[in-house]
Amino acid sequence: MTQKVFITSNNTATFVCPECGNTSVANVSKYAAIDKKVMVNCKCICSHTFRVSLEKRRQYRKSTDLPGVYYYDLGHGDVDKGIMRVVDISSNGLKIRLNVERRFNGGEKLRVEFHLDDKRRTYIEKEVIVRNVYQNLVGTSFSPTEGDDPALGFYLMS
């Protein structure tokens, strides 16, 4: 199985051997500028070799499959409501899958509502900004007016 390792802001990555648990930090600056998935082979001091995927995202993304709804303000008091699923969550935003393909533009705002799959089924209601759209997948970031959400932060750590 391939490990996912995050590249830090100073272009280092921490590798953990799945066999013995030994950790090592390496400079990975030669990979940081590459715009595609980077796979590297690692060899531990215990002689175990393993494969690692270097992740350039700044924030951890948690894969999910959470049902919800989105609201899109059409103007003049008209609001479009649609069904969505939250595909992944980070502390900065969401990736959502819409039930139908929509033509949102980058920078447009949506209101999203869904429940986390934690013990309390925590209700989340957020304003998000569309960053990218591919077919029915929409990448979003949380609006700056939303602030930090402790429930979401705790969820990401669990």
Short mmCIF file of C-alpha atoms in Angstrom, two decimals:
data_model
loop_
_atom_site.label_atom_id
_atom_site.label_comp_id
_atom_site.label_asym_id
_atom_site.label_seq_id
_atom_site.Cartn_x
_atom_site.Cartn_y
_atom_site.Cartn_z
CA MET A 1 0.00 0.00 0.00
CA THR A 2 1.24 3.49 -0.86
CA GLN A 3 1.68 6.01 1.94
CA LYS A 4 0.69 9.64 1.47
CA VAL A 5 3.26 12.14 2.76
CA PHE A 6 2.74 15.90 2.84
CA ILE A 7 5.37 18.37 1.66
CA THR A 8 5.82 21.11 4.26
CA SER A 9 6.19 24.82 3.54
CA ASN A 10 9.98 24.48 3.81
CA ASN A 11 9.98 21.66 1.21
CA THR A 12 10.65 18.77 3.57
CA ALA A 13 8.70 15.56 4.08
CA THR A 14 8.65 13.10 6.96
CA PHE A 15 8.78 9.45 5.96
CA VAL A 16 7.70 6.67 8.33
CA CYS A 17 8.76 3.10 7.67
CA PRO A 18 5.66 0.85 7.84
CA GLU A 19 7.88 -2.07 8.91
CA CYS A 20 9.83 -0.68 11.88
CA GLY A 21 8.28 2.76 12.48
CA ASN A 22 11.58 4.60 11.96
CA THR A 23 11.08 8.19 10.77
CA SER A 24 13.31 10.34 8.61
CA VAL A 25 12.96 13.87 7.29
CA ALA A 26 14.21 14.62 3.79
CA ASN A 27 14.49 17.69 1.59
CA VAL A 28 12.05 17.15 -1.31
CA SER A 29 12.39 20.59 -2.95
CA LYS A 30 13.19 18.97 -6.32
CA TYR A 31 9.64 17.51 -6.31
CA ALA A 32 7.75 20.53 -4.90
CA ALA A 33 7.37 22.34 -8.24
CA ILE A 34 6.12 19.32 -10.21
CA ASP A 35 2.45 19.71 -11.14
CA LYS A 36 1.52 16.03 -11.15
CA LYS A 37 1.38 13.18 -8.67
CA VAL A 38 4.87 12.26 -7.48
CA MET A 39 5.65 8.72 -6.39
CA VAL A 40 8.97 7.90 -4.73
CA ASN A 41 10.55 4.69 -3.51
CA CYS A 42 12.04 4.81 -0.01
CA LYS A 43 14.50 2.50 1.67
CA CYS A 44 14.68 2.46 5.47
CA ILE A 45 17.79 1.77 7.53
CA CYS A 46 16.10 -1.56 8.42
CA SER A 47 16.36 -2.42 4.67
CA HIS A 48 12.58 -2.34 4.14
CA THR A 49 11.53 -0.59 0.90
CA PHE A 50 8.18 1.15 0.51
CA ARG A 51 6.40 3.45 -1.90
CA VAL A 52 5.27 6.99 -1.01
CA SER A 53 3.03 9.52 -2.75
CA LEU A 54 4.16 13.11 -2.13
CA GLU A 55 1.16 15.39 -1.52
CA LYS A 56 1.60 19.09 -2.21
CA ARG A 57 -1.58 20.27 -0.54
CA ARG A 58 -1.12 22.58 2.38
CA GLN A 59 -3.98 21.09 4.37
CA TYR A 60 -4.98 17.52 5.05
CA ARG A 61 -8.13 16.44 3.22
CA LYS A 62 -10.41 13.86 4.79
CA SER A 63 -12.36 11.67 2.36
CA THR A 64 -16.07 11.59 3.13
CA ASP A 65 -19.41 10.69 1.60
CA LEU A 66 -21.85 13.02 3.35
CA PRO A 67 -25.26 13.95 1.87
CA GLY A 68 -26.31 17.57 1.92
CA VAL A 69 -27.90 20.44 0.04
CA TYR A 70 -26.56 23.59 -1.57
CA TYR A 71 -28.23 26.92 -2.23
CA TYR A 72 -27.24 29.21 -5.08
CA ASP A 73 -28.52 32.80 -5.11
CA LEU A 74 -29.83 33.55 -8.62
CA GLY A 75 -30.54 37.18 -7.71
CA HIS A 76 -33.83 39.05 -7.37
CA GLY A 77 -34.80 36.83 -4.42
CA ASP A 78 -34.58 33.60 -6.46
CA VAL A 79 -32.58 30.74 -4.95
CA ASP A 80 -31.68 27.46 -6.62
CA LYS A 81 -31.50 24.47 -4.27
CA GLY A 82 -29.78 21.22 -5.17
CA ILE A 83 -28.67 17.91 -3.72
CA MET A 84 -24.97 17.27 -3.15
CA ARG A 85 -22.52 14.92 -1.46
CA VAL A 86 -19.42 16.15 0.37
CA VAL A 87 -16.57 14.13 -1.16
CA ASP A 88 -13.79 15.53 1.02
CA ILE A 89 -13.21 18.15 3.70
CA SER A 90 -10.19 20.20 4.73
CA SER A 91 -9.84 23.09 7.13
CA ASN A 92 -9.96 25.38 4.08
CA GLY A 93 -12.88 23.98 2.11
CA LEU A 94 -14.88 21.15 0.57
CA LYS A 95 -15.09 19.13 -2.58
CA ILE A 96 -18.73 18.45 -3.39
CA ARG A 97 -20.43 16.24 -5.98
CA LEU A 98 -23.67 17.69 -7.29
CA ASN A 99 -26.57 15.46 -8.32
CA VAL A 100 -26.63 17.29 -11.67
CA GLU A 101 -23.91 19.08 -13.60
CA ARG A 102 -23.95 22.86 -13.04
CA ARG A 103 -22.01 25.67 -14.69
CA PHE A 104 -20.72 27.66 -11.73
CA ASN A 105 -17.95 30.20 -12.25
CA GLY A 106 -14.93 30.60 -10.00
CA GLY A 107 -15.65 33.12 -7.26
CA GLU A 108 -19.40 32.45 -7.07
CA LYS A 109 -20.81 31.79 -3.59
CA LEU A 110 -22.93 28.85 -2.43
CA ARG A 111 -24.49 28.03 0.91
CA VAL A 112 -24.02 24.38 1.90
CA GLU A 113 -25.69 22.34 4.64
CA PHE A 114 -24.83 18.82 5.75
CA HIS A 115 -24.28 16.66 8.82
CA LEU A 116 -20.93 15.18 9.77
CA ASP A 117 -20.82 11.43 10.40
CA ASP A 118 -19.50 11.92 13.95
CA LYS A 119 -21.29 10.70 17.10
CA ARG A 120 -23.31 13.90 17.39
CA ARG A 121 -24.13 14.12 13.66
CA THR A 122 -22.93 17.72 13.87
CA TYR A 123 -24.86 20.09 11.62
CA ILE A 124 -22.65 22.23 9.36
CA GLU A 125 -23.91 25.28 7.49
CA LYS A 126 -21.26 27.26 5.59
CA GLU A 127 -20.86 29.80 2.85
CA VAL A 128 -18.32 28.54 0.31
CA ILE A 129 -16.65 30.08 -2.72
CA VAL A 130 -16.40 28.06 -5.94
CA ARG A 131 -12.75 27.54 -6.93
CA ASN A 132 -13.01 24.97 -9.72
CA VAL A 133 -15.62 22.86 -11.48
CA TYR A 134 -15.14 19.60 -13.36
CA GLN A 135 -18.37 18.03 -14.59
CA ASN A 136 -20.42 17.60 -11.39
CA LEU A 137 -17.46 17.97 -8.97
CA VAL A 138 -17.04 21.41 -7.39
CA GLY A 139 -13.95 22.44 -5.42
CA THR A 140 -14.71 25.16 -2.88
CA SER A 141 -13.05 27.15 -0.14
CA PHE A 142 -14.76 28.45 2.96
CA SER A 143 -15.74 32.10 2.77
CA PRO A 144 -13.46 34.34 4.89
CA THR A 145 -16.53 35.41 6.87
CA GLU A 146 -17.02 31.86 8.17
CA GLY A 147 -14.07 31.78 10.59
CA ASP A 148 -12.76 28.62 12.24
CA ASP A 149 -15.21 25.91 13.20
CA PRO A 150 -14.05 23.87 16.25
CA ALA A 151 -16.43 20.99 15.41
CA LEU A 152 -14.96 20.74 11.91
CA GLY A 153 -11.40 20.93 13.25
CA PHE A 154 -12.11 18.13 15.71
CA TYR A 155 -13.75 16.07 12.95
CA LEU A 156 -10.66 16.39 10.75
CA MET A 157 -8.44 15.10 13.57
CA SER A 158 -10.59 12.03 14.23
#
